[in-house]
JSON list of N, CA and C in Angstrom, two decimals:
[
{"chain": "O", "resi": 863, "resn": "UNK", "atom": "N", "xyz": [19.20, -34.92, -10.33]},
{"chain": "O", "resi": 863, "resn": "UNK", "atom": "CA", "xyz": [19.42, -33.73, -11.13]},
{"chain": "O", "resi": 863, "resn": "UNK", "atom": "C", "xyz": [20.85, -33.77, -11.67]},
{"chain": "O", "resi": 864, "resn": "UNK", "atom": "N", "xyz": [21.01, -33.55, -12.96]},
{"chain": "O", "resi": 864, "resn": "UNK", "atom": "CA", "xyz": [22.33, -33.59, -13.59]},
{"chain": "O", "resi": 864, "resn": "UNK", "atom": "C", "xyz": [23.14, -32.35, -13.20]},
{"chain": "O", "resi": 865, "resn": "UNK", "atom": "N", "xyz": [24.44, -32.42, -13.44]},
{"chain": "O", "resi": 865, "resn": "UNK", "atom": "CA", "xyz": [25.31, -31.29, -13.14]},
{"chain": "O", "resi": 865, "resn": "UNK", "atom": "C", "xyz": [24.87, -30.06, -13.93]},
{"chain": "O", "resi": 866, "resn": "UNK", "atom": "N", "xyz": [24.51, -30.26, -15.19]},
{"chain": "O", "resi": 866, "resn": "UNK", "atom": "CA", "xyz": [24.04, -29.14, -16.02]},
{"chain": "O", "resi": 866, "resn": "UNK", "atom": "C", "xyz": [22.77, -28.52, -15.45]},
{"chain": "O", "resi": 867, "resn": "UNK", "atom": "N", "xyz": [21.85, -29.36, -14.99]},
{"chain": "O", "resi": 867, "resn": "UNK", "atom": "CA", "xyz": [20.61, -28.85, -14.39]},
{"chain": "O", "resi": 867, "resn": "UNK", "atom": "C", "xyz": [20.90, -28.08, -13.11]},
{"chain": "O", "resi": 868, "resn": "UNK", "atom": "N", "xyz": [21.82, -28.56, -12.30]},
{"chain": "O", "resi": 868, "resn": "UNK", "atom": "CA", "xyz": [22.19, -27.88, -11.06]},
{"chain": "O", "resi": 868, "resn": "UNK", "atom": "C", "xyz": [22.83, -26.53, -11.35]},
{"chain": "O", "resi": 869, "resn": "UNK", "atom": "N", "xyz": [23.71, -26.48, -12.34]},
{"chain": "O", "resi": 869, "resn": "UNK", "atom": "CA", "xyz": [24.38, -25.23, -12.69]},
{"chain": "O", "resi": 869, "resn": "UNK", "atom": "C", "xyz": [23.37, -24.24, -13.27]},
{"chain": "O", "resi": 870, "resn": "UNK", "atom": "N", "xyz": [22.47, -24.72, -14.12]},
{"chain": "O", "resi": 870, "resn": "UNK", "atom": "CA", "xyz": [21.44, -23.85, -14.69]},
{"chain": "O", "resi": 870, "resn": "UNK", "atom": "C", "xyz": [20.57, -23.27, -13.58]},
{"chain": "O", "resi": 871, "resn": "UNK", "atom": "N", "xyz": [20.20, -24.09, -12.61]},
{"chain": "O", "resi": 871, "resn": "UNK", "atom": "CA", "xyz": [19.42, -23.60, -11.46]},
{"chain": "O", "resi": 871, "resn": "UNK", "atom": "C", "xyz": [20.21, -22.56, -10.67]},
{"chain": "O", "resi": 872, "resn": "UNK", "atom": "N", "xyz": [21.51, -22.81, -10.48]},
{"chain": "O", "resi": 872, "resn": "UNK", "atom": "CA", "xyz": [22.36, -21.87, -9.76]},
{"chain": "O", "resi": 872, "resn": "UNK", "atom": "C", "xyz": [22.53, -20.54, -10.47]},
{"chain": "O", "resi": 873, "resn": "UNK", "atom": "N", "xyz": [22.35, -20.56, -11.78]},
{"chain": "O", "resi": 873, "resn": "UNK", "atom": "CA", "xyz": [22.41, -19.32, -12.57]},
{"chain": "O", "resi": 873, "resn": "UNK", "atom": "C", "xyz": [21.08, -18.59, -12.60]},
{"chain": "O", "resi": 874, "resn": "UNK", "atom": "N", "xyz": [20.10, -19.10, -11.88]},
{"chain": "O", "resi": 874, "resn": "UNK", "atom": "CA", "xyz": [18.80, -18.44, -11.81]},
{"chain": "O", "resi": 874, "resn": "UNK", "atom": "C", "xyz": [17.77, -19.00, -12.76]},
{"chain": "O", "resi": 875, "resn": "UNK", "atom": "N", "xyz": [18.08, -20.14, -13.39]},
{"chain": "O", "resi": 875, "resn": "UNK", "atom": "CA", "xyz": [17.13, -20.78, -14.29]},
{"chain": "O", "resi": 875, "resn": "UNK", "atom": "C", "xyz": [17.30, -20.35, -15.73]},
{"chain": "O", "resi": 876, "resn": "UNK", "atom": "N", "xyz": [16.67, -21.09, -16.63]},
{"chain": "O", "resi": 876, "resn": "UNK", "atom": "CA", "xyz": [16.79, -20.86, -18.07]},
{"chain": "O", "resi": 876, "resn": "UNK", "atom": "C", "xyz": [16.33, -19.46, -18.47]},
{"chain": "O", "resi": 877, "resn": "UNK", "atom": "N", "xyz": [15.32, -18.93, -17.80]},
{"chain": "O", "resi": 877, "resn": "UNK", "atom": "CA", "xyz": [14.81, -17.61, -18.16]},
{"chain": "O", "resi": 877, "resn": "UNK", "atom": "C", "xyz": [15.79, -16.50, -17.81]},
{"chain": "O", "resi": 878, "resn": "UNK", "atom": "N", "xyz": [16.72, -16.78, -16.90]},
{"chain": "O", "resi": 878, "resn": "UNK", "atom": "CA", "xyz": [17.68, -15.76, -16.49]},
{"chain": "O", "resi": 878, "resn": "UNK", "atom": "C", "xyz": [18.94, -15.77, -17.36]},
{"chain": "O", "resi": 879, "resn": "UNK", "atom": "N", "xyz": [19.19, -16.85, -18.08]},
{"chain": "O", "resi": 879, "resn": "UNK", "atom": "CA", "xyz": [20.42, -16.96, -18.87]},
{"chain": "O", "resi": 879, "resn": "UNK", "atom": "C", "xyz": [20.19, -16.38, -20.27]},
{"chain": "O", "resi": 880, "resn": "UNK", "atom": "N", "xyz": [20.97, -15.37, -20.62]},
{"chain": "O", "resi": 880, "resn": "UNK", "atom": "CA", "xyz": [20.89, -14.75, -21.93]},
{"chain": "O", "resi": 880, "resn": "UNK", "atom": "C", "xyz": [21.76, -15.50, -22.92]},
{"chain": "O", "resi": 881, "resn": "UNK", "atom": "N", "xyz": [22.99, -15.83, -22.47]},
{"chain": "O", "resi": 881, "resn": "UNK", "atom": "CA", "xyz": [23.95, -16.49, -23.34]},
{"chain": "O", "resi": 881, "resn": "UNK", "atom": "C", "xyz": [24.87, -17.35, -22.48]},
{"chain": "O", "resi": 882, "resn": "UNK", "atom": "N", "xyz": [25.32, -18.46, -23.04]},
{"chain": "O", "resi": 882, "resn": "UNK", "atom": "CA", "xyz": [26.29, -19.31, -22.36]},
{"chain": "O", "resi": 882, "resn": "UNK", "atom": "C", "xyz": [27.26, -19.88, -23.39]},
{"chain": "O", "resi": 883, "resn": "UNK", "atom": "N", "xyz": [28.53, -19.88, -23.04]},
{"chain": "O", "resi": 883, "resn": "UNK", "atom": "CA", "xyz": [29.54, -20.48, -23.92]},
{"chain": "O", "resi": 883, "resn": "UNK", "atom": "C", "xyz": [30.66, -21.03, -23.05]},
{"chain": "O", "resi": 884, "resn": "UNK", "atom": "N", "xyz": [31.32, -22.04, -23.57]},
{"chain": "O", "resi": 884, "resn": "UNK", "atom": "CA", "xyz": [32.43, -22.67, -22.86]},
{"chain": "O", "resi": 884, "resn": "UNK", "atom": "C", "xyz": [33.73, -22.03, -23.30]},
{"chain": "O", "resi": 885, "resn": "UNK", "atom": "N", "xyz": [34.65, -21.90, -22.36]},
{"chain": "O", "resi": 885, "resn": "UNK", "atom": "CA", "xyz": [35.97, -21.36, -22.65]},
{"chain": "O", "resi": 885, "resn": "UNK", "atom": "C", "xyz": [36.99, -22.19, -21.85]},
{"chain": "O", "resi": 886, "resn": "UNK", "atom": "N", "xyz": [37.49, -23.23, -22.42]},
{"chain": "O", "resi": 886, "resn": "UNK", "atom": "CA", "xyz": [38.46, -24.17, -21.86]},
{"chain": "O", "resi": 886, "resn": "UNK", "atom": "C", "xyz": [38.00, -24.76, -20.53]},
{"chain": "O", "resi": 887, "resn": "UNK", "atom": "N", "xyz": [38.08, -24.00, -19.43]},
{"chain": "O", "resi": 887, "resn": "UNK", "atom": "CA", "xyz": [37.69, -24.55, -18.12]},
{"chain": "O", "resi": 887, "resn": "UNK", "atom": "C", "xyz": [36.54, -23.79, -17.49]},
{"chain": "O", "resi": 888, "resn": "UNK", "atom": "N", "xyz": [35.96, -22.86, -18.23]},
{"chain": "O", "resi": 888, "resn": "UNK", "atom": "CA", "xyz": [34.92, -22.01, -17.65]},
{"chain": "O", "resi": 888, "resn": "UNK", "atom": "C", "xyz": [33.66, -21.98, -18.51]},
{"chain": "O", "resi": 889, "resn": "UNK", "atom": "N", "xyz": [32.57, -21.73, -17.84]},
{"chain": "O", "resi": 889, "resn": "UNK", "atom": "CA", "xyz": [31.33, -21.39, -18.53]},
{"chain": "O", "resi": 889, "resn": "UNK", "atom": "C", "xyz": [31.20, -19.88, -18.43]},
{"chain": "O", "resi": 890, "resn": "UNK", "atom": "N", "xyz": [31.18, -19.22, -19.56]},
{"chain": "O", "resi": 890, "resn": "UNK", "atom": "CA", "xyz": [30.99, -17.77, -19.57]},
{"chain": "O", "resi": 890, "resn": "UNK", "atom": "C", "xyz": [29.53, -17.51, -19.90]},
{"chain": "O", "resi": 891, "resn": "UNK", "atom": "N", "xyz": [28.87, -16.83, -19.00]},
{"chain": "O", "resi": 891, "resn": "UNK", "atom": "CA", "xyz": [27.44, -16.60, -19.18]},
{"chain": "O", "resi": 891, "resn": "UNK", "atom": "C", "xyz": [27.10, -15.13, -19.03]},
{"chain": "O", "resi": 892, "resn": "UNK", "atom": "N", "xyz": [26.01, -14.76, -19.64]},
{"chain": "O", "resi": 892, "resn": "UNK", "atom": "CA", "xyz": [25.41, -13.45, -19.42]},
{"chain": "O", "resi": 892, "resn": "UNK", "atom": "C", "xyz": [24.01, -13.73, -18.89]},
{"chain": "O", "resi": 893, "resn": "UNK", "atom": "N", "xyz": [23.66, -13.05, -17.79]},
{"chain": "O", "resi": 893, "resn": "UNK", "atom": "CA", "xyz": [22.36, -13.27, -17.17]},
{"chain": "O", "resi": 893, "resn": "UNK", "atom": "C", "xyz": [21.56, -11.96, -17.16]},
{"chain": "O", "resi": 894, "resn": "UNK", "atom": "N", "xyz": [20.25, -12.10, -17.07]},
{"chain": "O", "resi": 894, "resn": "UNK", "atom": "CA", "xyz": [19.39, -10.92, -16.98]},
{"chain": "O", "resi": 894, "resn": "UNK", "atom": "C", "xyz": [19.51, -10.25, -15.62]},
{"chain": "O", "resi": 895, "resn": "UNK", "atom": "N", "xyz": [19.55, -11.05, -14.56]},
{"chain": "O", "resi": 895, "resn": "UNK", "atom": "CA", "xyz": [19.54, -10.53, -13.20]},
{"chain": "O", "resi": 895, "resn": "UNK", "atom": "C", "xyz": [20.59, -11.27, -12.36]},
{"chain": "O", "resi": 896, "resn": "UNK", "atom": "N", "xyz": [21.71, -10.61, -12.09]},
{"chain": "O", "resi": 896, "resn": "UNK", "atom": "CA", "xyz": [22.81, -11.24, -11.36]},
{"chain": "O", "resi": 896, "resn": "UNK", "atom": "C", "xyz": [22.42, -11.59, -9.92]},
{"chain": "O", "resi": 897, "resn": "UNK", "atom": "N", "xyz": [21.40, -10.93, -9.39]},
{"chain": "O", "resi": 897, "resn": "UNK", "atom": "CA", "xyz": [20.99, -11.22, -8.00]},
{"chain": "O", "resi": 897, "resn": "UNK", "atom": "C", "xyz": [20.35, -12.60, -7.88]},
{"chain": "O", "resi": 898, "resn": "UNK", "atom": "N", "xyz": [19.94, -13.20, -9.00]},
{"chain": "O", "resi": 898, "resn": "UNK", "atom": "CA", "xyz": [19.36, -14.55, -8.98]},
{"chain": "O", "resi": 898, "resn": "UNK", "atom": "C", "xyz": [20.42, -15.64, -8.99]},
{"chain": "O", "resi": 899, "resn": "UNK", "atom": "N", "xyz": [21.68, -15.28, -9.22]},
{"chain": "O", "resi": 899, "resn": "UNK", "atom": "CA", "xyz": [22.78, -16.25, -9.27]},
{"chain": "O", "resi": 899, "resn": "UNK", "atom": "C", "xyz": [23.17, -16.64, -7.85]},
{"chain": "O", "resi": 900, "resn": "UNK", "atom": "N", "xyz": [23.22, -17.94, -7.60]},
{"chain": "O", "resi": 900, "resn": "UNK", "atom": "CA", "xyz": [23.58, -18.46, -6.28]},
{"chain": "O", "resi": 900, "resn": "UNK", "atom": "C", "xyz": [24.96, -19.11, -6.34]},
{"chain": "O", "resi": 901, "resn": "UNK", "atom": "N", "xyz": [25.95, -18.39, -5.80]},
{"chain": "O", "resi": 901, "resn": "UNK", "atom": "CA", "xyz": [27.31, -18.92, -5.80]},
{"chain": "O", "resi": 901, "resn": "UNK", "atom": "C", "xyz": [27.40, -20.22, -5.02]},
{"chain": "O", "resi": 902, "resn": "UNK", "atom": "N", "xyz": [26.68, -20.31, -3.91]},
{"chain": "O", "resi": 902, "resn": "UNK", "atom": "CA", "xyz": [26.72, -21.54, -3.10]},
{"chain": "O", "resi": 902, "resn": "UNK", "atom": "C", "xyz": [26.10, -22.71, -3.86]},
{"chain": "O", "resi": 903, "resn": "UNK", "atom": "N", "xyz": [25.03, -22.47, -4.60]},
{"chain": "O", "resi": 903, "resn": "UNK", "atom": "CA", "xyz": [24.41, -23.55, -5.40]},
{"chain": "O", "resi": 903, "resn": "UNK", "atom": "C", "xyz": [25.35, -24.00, -6.51]},
{"chain": "O", "resi": 904, "resn": "UNK", "atom": "N", "xyz": [26.04, -23.05, -7.13]},
{"chain": "O", "resi": 904, "resn": "UNK", "atom": "CA", "xyz": [26.98, -23.39, -8.20]},
{"chain": "O", "resi": 904, "resn": "UNK", "atom": "C", "xyz": [28.14, -24.22, -7.65]},
{"chain": "O", "resi": 905, "resn": "UNK", "atom": "N", "xyz": [28.64, -23.84, -6.47]},
{"chain": "O", "resi": 905, "resn": "UNK", "atom": "CA", "xyz": [29.74, -24.60, -5.86]},
{"chain": "O", "resi": 905, "resn": "UNK", "atom": "C", "xyz": [29.26, -25.98, -5.42]},
{"chain": "O", "resi": 906, "resn": "UNK", "atom": "N", "xyz": [28.03, -26.08, -4.95]},
{"chain": "O", "resi": 906, "resn": "UNK", "atom": "CA", "xyz": [27.47, -27.38, -4.59]},
{"chain": "O", "resi": 906, "resn": "UNK", "atom": "C", "xyz": [27.33, -28.28, -5.81]},
{"chain": "O", "resi": 907, "resn": "UNK", "atom": "N", "xyz": [27.14, -27.65, -6.98]},
{"chain": "O", "resi": 907, "resn": "UNK", "atom": "CA", "xyz": [27.01, -28.41, -8.23]},
{"chain": "O", "resi": 907, "resn": "UNK", "atom": "C", "xyz": [28.37, -28.85, -8.78]},
{"chain": "O", "resi": 908, "resn": "UNK", "atom": "N", "xyz": [29.45, -28.41, -8.13]},
{"chain": "O", "resi": 908, "resn": "UNK", "atom": "CA", "xyz": [30.78, -28.84, -8.55]},
{"chain": "O", "resi": 908, "resn": "UNK", "atom": "C", "xyz": [31.67, -27.75, -9.11]},
{"chain": "O", "resi": 909, "resn": "UNK", "atom": "N", "xyz": [31.20, -26.51, -9.09]},
{"chain": "O", "resi": 909, "resn": "UNK", "atom": "CA", "xyz": [32.04, -25.41, -9.59]},
{"chain": "O", "resi": 909, "resn": "UNK", "atom": "C", "xyz": [33.20, -25.18, -8.64]},
{"chain": "O", "resi": 910, "resn": "UNK", "atom": "N", "xyz": [34.37, -24.94, -9.22]},
{"chain": "O", "resi": 910, "resn": "UNK", "atom": "CA", "xyz": [35.56, -24.66, -8.41]},
{"chain": "O", "resi": 910, "resn": "UNK", "atom": "C", "xyz": [35.61, -23.19, -7.99]},
{"chain": "O", "resi": 911, "resn": "UNK", "atom": "N", "xyz": [34.93, -22.35, -8.75]},
{"chain": "O", "resi": 911, "resn": "UNK", "atom": "CA", "xyz": [34.88, -20.93, -8.44]},
{"chain": "O", "resi": 911, "resn": "UNK", "atom": "C", "xyz": [33.84, -20.24, -9.29]},
{"chain": "O", "resi": 912, "resn": "UNK", "atom": "N", "xyz": [33.45, -19.05, -8.84]},
{"chain": "O", "resi": 912, "resn": "UNK", "atom": "CA", "xyz": [32.45, -18.25, -9.55]},
{"chain": "O", "resi": 912, "resn": "UNK", "atom": "C", "xyz": [32.92, -16.80, -9.54]},
{"chain": "O", "resi": 913, "resn": "UNK", "atom": "N", "xyz": [32.91, -16.16, -10.71]},
{"chain": "O", "resi": 913, "resn": "UNK", "atom": "CA", "xyz": [33.28, -14.76, -10.83]},
{"chain": "O", "resi": 913, "resn": "UNK", "atom": "C", "xyz": [32.08, -14.01, -11.41]},
{"chain": "O", "resi": 914, "resn": "UNK", "atom": "N", "xyz": [31.58, -13.03, -10.67]},
{"chain": "O", "resi": 914, "resn": "UNK", "atom": "CA", "xyz": [30.44, -12.24, -11.14]},
{"chain": "O", "resi": 914, "resn": "UNK", "atom": "C", "xyz": [30.90, -10.80, -11.33]},
{"chain": "O", "resi": 915, "resn": "UNK", "atom": "N", "xyz": [30.66, -10.26, -12.51]},
{"chain": "O", "resi": 915, "resn": "UNK", "atom": "CA", "xyz": [30.98, -8.88, -12.82]},
{"chain": "O", "resi": 915, "resn": "UNK", "atom": "C", "xyz": [29.80, -8.29, -13.58]},
{"chain": "O", "resi": 916, "resn": "UNK", "atom": "N", "xyz": [28.96, -7.56, -12.87]},
{"chain": "O", "resi": 916, "resn": "UNK", "atom": "CA", "xyz": [27.73, -7.05, -13.48]},
{"chain": "O", "resi": 916, "resn": "UNK", "atom": "C", "xyz": [26.84, -8.22, -13.83]},
{"chain": "O", "resi": 917, "resn": "UNK", "atom": "N", "xyz": [26.43, -8.31, -15.08]},
{"chain": "O", "resi": 917, "resn": "UNK", "atom": "CA", "xyz": [25.58, -9.41, -15.53]},
{"chain": "O", "resi": 917, "resn": "UNK", "atom": "C", "xyz": [26.38, -10.53, -16.20]},
{"chain": "O", "resi": 918, "resn": "UNK", "atom": "N", "xyz": [27.70, -10.43, -16.15]},
{"chain": "O", "resi": 918, "resn": "UNK", "atom": "CA", "xyz": [28.56, -11.49, -16.69]},
{"chain": "O", "resi": 918, "resn": "UNK", "atom": "C", "xyz": [28.98, -12.41, -15.54]},
{"chain": "O", "resi": 919, "resn": "UNK", "atom": "N", "xyz": [28.80, -13.70, -15.75]},
{"chain": "O", "resi": 919, "resn": "UNK", "atom": "CA", "xyz": [29.13, -14.68, -14.73]},
{"chain": "O", "resi": 919, "resn": "UNK", "atom": "C", "xyz": [30.03, -15.74, -15.36]},
{"chain": "O", "resi": 920, "resn": "UNK", "atom": "N", "xyz": [31.16, -16.01, -14.70]},
{"chain": "O", "resi": 920, "resn": "UNK", "atom": "CA", "xyz": [32.03, -17.09, -15.13]},
{"chain": "O", "resi": 920, "resn": "UNK", "atom": "C", "xyz": [31.99, -18.17, -14.06]},
{"chain": "O", "resi": 921, "resn": "UNK", "atom": "N", "xyz": [31.72, -19.39, -14.49]},
{"chain": "O", "resi": 921, "resn": "UNK", "atom": "CA", "xyz": [31.66, -20.53, -13.58]},
{"chain": "O", "resi": 921, "resn": "UNK", "atom": "C", "xyz": [32.81, -21.46, -13.94]},
{"chain": "O", "resi": 922, "resn": "UNK", "atom": "N", "xyz": [33.76, -21.64, -13.02]},
{"chain": "O", "resi": 922, "resn": "UNK", "atom": "CA", "xyz": [34.93, -22.48, -13.28]},
{"chain": "O", "resi": 922, "resn": "UNK", "atom": "C", "xyz": [34.54, -23.93, -12.98]},
{"chain": "O", "resi": 923, "resn": "UNK", "atom": "N", "xyz": [34.53, -24.75, -14.04]},
{"chain": "O", "resi": 923, "resn": "UNK", "atom": "CA", "xyz": [34.09, -26.15, -13.89]},
{"chain": "O", "resi": 923, "resn": "UNK", "atom": "C", "xyz": [35.15, -27.17, -14.32]},
{"chain": "O", "resi": 924, "resn": "UNK", "atom": "N", "xyz": [36.27, -26.69, -14.86]},
{"chain": "O", "resi": 924, "resn": "UNK", "atom": "CA", "xyz": [37.30, -27.62, -15.30]},
{"chain": "O", "resi": 924, "resn": "UNK", "atom": "C", "xyz": [37.13, -28.01, -16.76]},
{"chain": "O", "resi": 925, "resn": "UNK", "atom": "N", "xyz": [37.84, -29.05, -17.18]},
{"chain": "O", "resi": 925, "resn": "UNK", "atom": "CA", "xyz": [37.88, -29.41, -18.60]},
{"chain": "O", "resi": 925, "resn": "UNK", "atom": "C", "xyz": [36.56, -29.92, -19.18]},
{"chain": "O", "resi": 926, "resn": "UNK", "atom": "N", "xyz": [35.56, -30.14, -18.36]},
{"chain": "O", "resi": 926, "resn": "UNK", "atom": "CA", "xyz": [34.25, -30.59, -18.87]},
{"chain": "O", "resi": 926, "resn": "UNK", "atom": "C", "xyz": [33.35, -29.42, -19.27]},
{"chain": "O", "resi": 927, "resn": "UNK", "atom": "N", "xyz": [33.89, -28.22, -19.34]},
{"chain": "O", "resi": 927, "resn": "UNK", "atom": "CA", "xyz": [33.09, -27.02, -19.63]},
{"chain": "O", "resi": 927, "resn": "UNK", "atom": "C", "xyz": [32.31, -27.15, -20.95]},
{"chain": "O", "resi": 928, "resn": "UNK", "atom": "N", "xyz": [32.96, -27.66, -22.01]},
{"chain": "O", "resi": 928, "resn": "UNK", "atom": "CA", "xyz": [32.27, -27.80, -23.30]},
{"chain": "O", "resi": 928, "resn": "UNK", "atom": "C", "xyz": [31.04, -28.68, -23.19]},
{"chain": "O", "resi": 929, "resn": "UNK", "atom": "N", "xyz": [31.19, -29.82, -22.53]},
{"chain": "O", "resi": 929, "resn": "UNK", "atom": "CA", "xyz": [30.06, -30.76, -22.39]},
{"chain": "O", "resi": 929, "resn": "UNK", "atom": "C", "xyz": [28.94, -30.16, -21.56]},
{"chain": "O", "resi": 930, "resn": "UNK", "atom": "N", "xyz": [29.29, -29.49, -20.48]},
{"chain": "O", "resi": 930, "resn": "UNK", "atom": "CA", "xyz": [28.27, -28.89, -19.62]},
{"chain": "O", "resi": 930, "resn": "UNK", "atom": "C", "xyz": [27.54, -27.78, -20.37]},
{"chain": "O", "resi": 931, "resn": "UNK", "atom": "N", "xyz": [28.27, -26.96, -21.12]},
{"chain": "O", "resi": 931, "resn": "UNK", "atom": "CA", "xyz": [27.63, -25.88, -21.89]},
{"chain": "O", "resi": 931, "resn": "UNK", "atom": "C", "xyz": [26.64, -26.45, -22.90]},
{"chain": "O", "resi": 932, "resn": "UNK", "atom": "N", "xyz": [27.03, -27.53, -23.57]},
{"chain": "O", "resi": 932, "resn": "UNK", "atom": "CA", "xyz": [26.12, -28.17, -24.53]},
{"chain": "O", "resi": 932, "resn": "UNK", "atom": "C", "xyz": [24.89, -28.71, -23.83]},
{"chain": "O", "resi": 933, "resn": "UNK", "atom": "N", "xyz": [25.08, -29.35, -22.67]},
{"chain": "O", "resi": 933, "resn": "UNK", "atom": "CA", "xyz": [23.94, -29.89, -21.92]},
{"chain": "O", "resi": 933, "resn": "UNK", "atom": "C", "xyz": [23.00, -28.78, -21.46]},
{"chain": "O", "resi": 934, "resn": "UNK", "atom": "N", "xyz": [23.56, -27.65, -21.03]},
{"chain": "O", "resi": 934, "resn": "UNK", "atom": "CA", "xyz": [22.73, -26.54, -20.58]},
{"chain": "O", "resi": 934, "resn": "UNK", "atom": "C", "xyz": [21.96, -25.95, -21.77]},
{"chain": "O", "resi": 935, "resn": "UNK", "atom": "N", "xyz": [22.60, -25.82, -22.91]},
{"chain": "O", "resi": 935, "resn": "UNK", "atom": "CA", "xyz": [21.91, -25.31, -24.11]},
{"chain": "O", "resi": 935, "resn": "UNK", "atom": "C", "xyz": [20.76, -26.23, -24.49]},
{"chain": "O", "resi": 936, "resn": "UNK", "atom": "N", "xyz": [20.94, -27.54, -24.34]},
{"chain": "O", "resi": 936, "resn": "UNK", "atom": "CA", "xyz": [19.87, -28.49, -24.62]},
{"chain": "O", "resi": 936, "resn": "UNK", "atom": "C", "xyz": [18.69, -28.29, -23.66]},
{"chain": "O", "resi": 937, "resn": "UNK", "atom": "N", "xyz": [18.98, -27.93, -22.42]},
{"chain": "O", "resi": 937, "resn": "UNK", "atom": "CA", "xyz": [17.94, -27.73, -21.41]},
{"chain": "O", "resi": 937, "resn": "UNK", "atom": "C", "xyz": [17.17, -26.44, -21.64]},
{"chain": "O", "resi": 938, "resn": "UNK", "atom": "N", "xyz": [17.80, -25.50, -22.32]},
{"chain": "O", "resi": 938, "resn": "UNK", "atom": "CA", "xyz": [17.16, -24.20, -22.54]},
{"chain": "O", "resi": 938, "resn": "UNK", "atom": "C", "xyz": [16.30, -24.29, -23.79]}
]
């Protein structure tokens, strides 16, 4: 499973992700249901940190954020 696939799964799957965009070192996402987000799964996928505020989730992945966001969009 690729890093993008692991992160998408940690965000609760493609059906749970409303929007995703890269911001320098982070993936900024909006999800339908924040309770489906697994911080431990995201960290296992290589995330350095996860910030959840309501339905907004930021996944800190480092400078590869742009590439991961593109890969996740391709999977959706």
